[in-house]
PDB file of C-alpha atoms in Angstrom:
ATOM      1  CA  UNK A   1     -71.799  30.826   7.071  1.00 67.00           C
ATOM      2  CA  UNK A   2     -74.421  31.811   4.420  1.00 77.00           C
ATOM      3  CA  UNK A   3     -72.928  32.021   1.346  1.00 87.00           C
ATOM      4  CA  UNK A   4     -74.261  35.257  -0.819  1.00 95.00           C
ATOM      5  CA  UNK A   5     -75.046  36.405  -4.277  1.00 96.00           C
ATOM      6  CA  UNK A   6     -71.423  37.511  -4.970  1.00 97.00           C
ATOM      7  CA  UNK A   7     -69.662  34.472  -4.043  1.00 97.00           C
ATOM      8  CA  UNK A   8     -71.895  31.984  -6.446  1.00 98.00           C
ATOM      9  CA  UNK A   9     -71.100  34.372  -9.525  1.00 98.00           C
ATOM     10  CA  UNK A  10     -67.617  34.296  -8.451  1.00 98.00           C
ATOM     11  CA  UNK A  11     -68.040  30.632  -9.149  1.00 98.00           C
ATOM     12  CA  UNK A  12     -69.431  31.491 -12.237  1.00 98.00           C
ATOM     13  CA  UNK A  13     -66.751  33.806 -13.216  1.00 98.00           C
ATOM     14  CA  UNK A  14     -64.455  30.772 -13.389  1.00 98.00           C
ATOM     15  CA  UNK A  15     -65.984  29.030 -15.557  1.00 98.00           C
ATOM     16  CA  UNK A  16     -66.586  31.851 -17.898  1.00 98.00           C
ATOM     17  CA  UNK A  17     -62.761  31.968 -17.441  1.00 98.00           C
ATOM     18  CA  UNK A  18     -62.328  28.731 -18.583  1.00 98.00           C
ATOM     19  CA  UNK A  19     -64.367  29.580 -21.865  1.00 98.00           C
ATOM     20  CA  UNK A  20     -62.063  31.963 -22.203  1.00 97.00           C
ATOM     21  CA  UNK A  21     -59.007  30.280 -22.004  1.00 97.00           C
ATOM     22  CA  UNK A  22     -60.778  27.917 -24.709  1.00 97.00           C
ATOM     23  CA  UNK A  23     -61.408  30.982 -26.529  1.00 96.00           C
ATOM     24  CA  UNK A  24     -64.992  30.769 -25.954  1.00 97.00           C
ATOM     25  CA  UNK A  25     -67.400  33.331 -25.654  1.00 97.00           C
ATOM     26  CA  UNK A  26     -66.777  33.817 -21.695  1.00 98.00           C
ATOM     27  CA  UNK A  27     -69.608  32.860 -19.931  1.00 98.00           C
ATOM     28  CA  UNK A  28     -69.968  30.840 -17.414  1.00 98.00           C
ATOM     29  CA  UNK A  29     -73.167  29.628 -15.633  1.00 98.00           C
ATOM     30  CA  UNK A  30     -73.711  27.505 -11.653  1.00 98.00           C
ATOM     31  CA  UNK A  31     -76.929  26.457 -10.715  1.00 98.00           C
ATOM     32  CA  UNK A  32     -77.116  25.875  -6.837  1.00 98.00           C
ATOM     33  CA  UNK A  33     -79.401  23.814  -4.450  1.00 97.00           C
ATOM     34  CA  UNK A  34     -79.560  24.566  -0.755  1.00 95.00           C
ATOM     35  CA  UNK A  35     -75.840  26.486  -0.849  1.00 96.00           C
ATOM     36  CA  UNK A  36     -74.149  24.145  -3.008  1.00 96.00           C
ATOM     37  CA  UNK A  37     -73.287  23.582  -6.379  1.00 98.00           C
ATOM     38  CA  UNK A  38     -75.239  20.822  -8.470  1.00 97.00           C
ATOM     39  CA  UNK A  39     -73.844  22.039 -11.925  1.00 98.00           C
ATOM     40  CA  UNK A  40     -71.373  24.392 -13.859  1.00 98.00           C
ATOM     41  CA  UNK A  41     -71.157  24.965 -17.566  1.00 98.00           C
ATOM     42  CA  UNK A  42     -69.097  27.373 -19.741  1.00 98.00           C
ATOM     43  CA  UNK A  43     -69.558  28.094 -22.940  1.00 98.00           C
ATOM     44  CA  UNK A  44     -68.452  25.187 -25.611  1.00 98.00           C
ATOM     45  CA  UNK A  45     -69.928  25.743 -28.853  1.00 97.00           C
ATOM     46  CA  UNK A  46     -66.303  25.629 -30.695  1.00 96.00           C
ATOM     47  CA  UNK A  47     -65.066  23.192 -28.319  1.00 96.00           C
ATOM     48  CA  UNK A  48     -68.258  20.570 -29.003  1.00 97.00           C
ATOM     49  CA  UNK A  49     -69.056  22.418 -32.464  1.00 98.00           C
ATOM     50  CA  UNK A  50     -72.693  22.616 -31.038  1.00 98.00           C
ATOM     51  CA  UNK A  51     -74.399  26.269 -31.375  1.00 97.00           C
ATOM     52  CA  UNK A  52     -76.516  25.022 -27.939  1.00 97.00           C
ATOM     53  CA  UNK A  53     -73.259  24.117 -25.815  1.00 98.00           C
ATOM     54  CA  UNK A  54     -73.964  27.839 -23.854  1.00 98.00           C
ATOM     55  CA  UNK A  55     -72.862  27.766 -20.152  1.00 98.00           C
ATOM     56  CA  UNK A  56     -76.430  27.574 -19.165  1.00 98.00           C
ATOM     57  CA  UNK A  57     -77.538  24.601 -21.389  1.00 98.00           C
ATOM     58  CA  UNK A  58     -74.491  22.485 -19.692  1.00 98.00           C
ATOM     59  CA  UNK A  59     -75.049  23.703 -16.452  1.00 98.00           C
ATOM     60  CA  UNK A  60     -78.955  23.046 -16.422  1.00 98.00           C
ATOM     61  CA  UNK A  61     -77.591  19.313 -17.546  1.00 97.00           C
ATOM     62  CA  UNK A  62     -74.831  19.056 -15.070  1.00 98.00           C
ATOM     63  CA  UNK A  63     -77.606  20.052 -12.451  1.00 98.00           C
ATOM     64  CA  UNK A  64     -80.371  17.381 -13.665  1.00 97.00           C
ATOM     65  CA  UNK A  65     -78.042  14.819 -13.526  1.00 96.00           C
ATOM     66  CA  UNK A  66     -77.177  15.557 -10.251  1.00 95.00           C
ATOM     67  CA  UNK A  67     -80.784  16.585  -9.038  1.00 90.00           C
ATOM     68  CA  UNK A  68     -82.107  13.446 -11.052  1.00 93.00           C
ATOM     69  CA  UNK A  69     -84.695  15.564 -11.899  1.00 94.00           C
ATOM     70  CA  UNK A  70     -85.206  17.769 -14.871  1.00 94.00           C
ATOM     71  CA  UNK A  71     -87.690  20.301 -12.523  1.00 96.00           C
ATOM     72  CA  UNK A  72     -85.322  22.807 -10.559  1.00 97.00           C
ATOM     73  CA  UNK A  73     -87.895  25.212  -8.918  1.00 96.00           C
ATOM     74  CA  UNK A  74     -85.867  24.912  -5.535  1.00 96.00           C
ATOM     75  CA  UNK A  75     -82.472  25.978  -7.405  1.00 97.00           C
ATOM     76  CA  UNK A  76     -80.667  29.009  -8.376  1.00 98.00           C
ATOM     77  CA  UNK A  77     -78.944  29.582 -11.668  1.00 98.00           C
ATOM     78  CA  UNK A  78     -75.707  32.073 -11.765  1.00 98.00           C
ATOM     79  CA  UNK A  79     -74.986  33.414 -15.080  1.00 98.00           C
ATOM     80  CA  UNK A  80     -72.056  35.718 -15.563  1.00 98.00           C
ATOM     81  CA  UNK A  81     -74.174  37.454 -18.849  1.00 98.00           C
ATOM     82  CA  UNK A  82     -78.090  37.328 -19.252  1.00 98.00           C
ATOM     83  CA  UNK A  83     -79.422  34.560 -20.757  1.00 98.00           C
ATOM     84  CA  UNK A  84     -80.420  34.287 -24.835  1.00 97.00           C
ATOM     85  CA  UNK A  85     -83.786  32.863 -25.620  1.00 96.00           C
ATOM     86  CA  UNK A  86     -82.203  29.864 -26.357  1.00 97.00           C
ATOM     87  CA  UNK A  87     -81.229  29.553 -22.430  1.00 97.00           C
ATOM     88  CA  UNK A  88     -84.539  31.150 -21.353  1.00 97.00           C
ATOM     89  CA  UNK A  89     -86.865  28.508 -22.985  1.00 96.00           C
ATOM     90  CA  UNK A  90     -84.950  25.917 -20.983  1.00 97.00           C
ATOM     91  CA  UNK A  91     -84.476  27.410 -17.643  1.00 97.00           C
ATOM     92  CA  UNK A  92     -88.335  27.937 -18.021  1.00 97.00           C
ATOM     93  CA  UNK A  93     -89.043  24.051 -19.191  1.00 96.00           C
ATOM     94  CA  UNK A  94     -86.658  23.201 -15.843  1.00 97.00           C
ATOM     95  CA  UNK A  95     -88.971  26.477 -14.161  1.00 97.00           C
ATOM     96  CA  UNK A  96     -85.221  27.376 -12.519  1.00 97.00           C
ATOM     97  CA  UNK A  97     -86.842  28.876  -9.507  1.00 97.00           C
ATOM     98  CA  UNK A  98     -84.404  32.091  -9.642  1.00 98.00           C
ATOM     99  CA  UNK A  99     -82.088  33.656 -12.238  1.00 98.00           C
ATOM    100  CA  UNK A 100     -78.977  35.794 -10.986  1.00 98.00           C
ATOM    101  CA  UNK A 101     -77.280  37.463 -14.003  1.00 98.00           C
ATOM    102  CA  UNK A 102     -73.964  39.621 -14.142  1.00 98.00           C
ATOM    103  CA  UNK A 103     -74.461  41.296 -16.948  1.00 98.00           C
ATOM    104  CA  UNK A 104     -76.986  42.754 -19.295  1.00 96.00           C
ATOM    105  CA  UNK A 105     -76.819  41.269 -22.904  1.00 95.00           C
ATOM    106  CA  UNK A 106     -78.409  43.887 -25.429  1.00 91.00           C
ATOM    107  CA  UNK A 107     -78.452  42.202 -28.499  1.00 93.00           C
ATOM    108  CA  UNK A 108     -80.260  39.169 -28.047  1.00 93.00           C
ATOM    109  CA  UNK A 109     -80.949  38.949 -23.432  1.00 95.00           C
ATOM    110  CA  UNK A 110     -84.471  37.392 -23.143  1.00 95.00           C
ATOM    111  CA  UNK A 111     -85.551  40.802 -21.551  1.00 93.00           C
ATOM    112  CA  UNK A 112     -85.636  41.444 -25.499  1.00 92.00           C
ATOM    113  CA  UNK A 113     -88.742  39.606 -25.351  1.00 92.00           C
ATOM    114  CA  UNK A 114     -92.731  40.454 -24.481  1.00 88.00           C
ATOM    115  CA  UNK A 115     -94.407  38.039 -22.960  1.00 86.00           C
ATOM    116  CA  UNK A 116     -91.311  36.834 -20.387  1.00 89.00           C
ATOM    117  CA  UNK A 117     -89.884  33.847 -21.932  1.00 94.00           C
ATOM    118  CA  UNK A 118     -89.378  32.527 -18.261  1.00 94.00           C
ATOM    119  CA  UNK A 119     -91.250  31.088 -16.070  1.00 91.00           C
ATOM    120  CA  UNK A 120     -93.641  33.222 -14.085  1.00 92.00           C
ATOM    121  CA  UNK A 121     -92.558  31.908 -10.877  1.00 93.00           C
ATOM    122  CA  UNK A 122     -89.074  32.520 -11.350  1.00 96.00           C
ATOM    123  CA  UNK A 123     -87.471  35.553  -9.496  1.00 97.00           C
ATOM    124  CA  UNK A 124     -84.820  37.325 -11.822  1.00 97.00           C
ATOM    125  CA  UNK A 125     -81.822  39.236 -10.260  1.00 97.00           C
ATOM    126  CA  UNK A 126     -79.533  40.968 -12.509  1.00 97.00           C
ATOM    127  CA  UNK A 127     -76.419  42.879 -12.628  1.00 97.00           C
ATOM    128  CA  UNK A 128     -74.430  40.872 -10.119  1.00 97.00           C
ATOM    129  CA  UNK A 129     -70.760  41.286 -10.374  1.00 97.00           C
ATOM    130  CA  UNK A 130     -71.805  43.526 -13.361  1.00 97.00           C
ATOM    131  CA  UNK A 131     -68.406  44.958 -13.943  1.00 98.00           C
ATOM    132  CA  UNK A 132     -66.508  41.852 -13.705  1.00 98.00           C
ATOM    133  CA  UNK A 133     -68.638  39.812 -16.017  1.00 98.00           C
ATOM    134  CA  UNK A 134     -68.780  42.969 -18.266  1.00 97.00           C
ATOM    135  CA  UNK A 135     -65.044  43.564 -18.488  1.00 97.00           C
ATOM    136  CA  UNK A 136     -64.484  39.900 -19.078  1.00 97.00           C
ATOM    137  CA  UNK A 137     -66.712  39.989 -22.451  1.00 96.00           C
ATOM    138  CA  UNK A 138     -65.175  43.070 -23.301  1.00 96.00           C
ATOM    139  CA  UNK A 139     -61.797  41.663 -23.083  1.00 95.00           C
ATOM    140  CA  UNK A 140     -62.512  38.437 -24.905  1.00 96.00           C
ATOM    141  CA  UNK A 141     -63.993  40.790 -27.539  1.00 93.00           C
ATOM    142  CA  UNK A 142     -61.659  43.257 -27.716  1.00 92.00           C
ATOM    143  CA  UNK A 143     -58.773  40.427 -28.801  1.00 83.00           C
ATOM    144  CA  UNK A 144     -61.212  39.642 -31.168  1.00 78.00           C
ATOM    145  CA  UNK A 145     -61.019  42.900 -33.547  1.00 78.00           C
TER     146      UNK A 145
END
């Protein structure tokens, strides 16, 4: 069975879930090889007290040391929330060979940005899941005011 879109940002769902049980920011980020998981990250900055522990940063380093290779142009990232520019500079340095979002991120989503701070191979797919991830930063946020 051919595992779809939906399922891998369910995976990423829980670990946005576990950022927010950590009360993280909740994202949470998979990158995937040939239908399987290589690595997972949630959000950690608190946790690690490093402003770069985002989901995507600890899933692209999950994934290399799995790959053993810090190119990923045959993988997939799942994000539950677009990526910052932060995120985008390094999925294009690994030229992540597709992007699957959740959830737009208006404030500071690399689709801020002009020239595309990703790759120009890399196939983007957004909104994913969108009301899940959505309501899940809303949530977190909400507790937060």
């Amino acid at each position: 069975m051919e595992l779809d879109d939906k399922y891998f940002m369910q995976q990423a769902l829980k670990q946005a879930r576990l950022a927010f049980n950590d009360d993280e920011v909740p994202i949470g980020a998979v990158v995937v090889l040939n239908q399987q998981i290589i690595g997972r990250g949630y959000n950690q900055t608190r946790r690690l007290n490093d402003t770069t522990a985002h989901a995507e940063m600890l899933a692209l380093t999950a994934a290399f040391q799995s790959f053993n290779s810090t190119i990923l142009d045959e993988c997939a990232m799942y994000v539950t929330v677009e990526p910052c520019a932060m995120c985008a500079g390094a999925l294009k340095w690994a030229r992540v060979g597709k992007i699957i979002y959740g959830t737009n991120e208006p404030k500071a989503g690399f689709t801020l940005y002009s020239p595309s701070l990703l790759h120009p191979k890399t196939q983007i797919i957004s909104n994913v899941l969108n009301k899940e991830c959505a309501d899940l930063m809303q949530e977190f946020f909400k507790s937060k005011r």
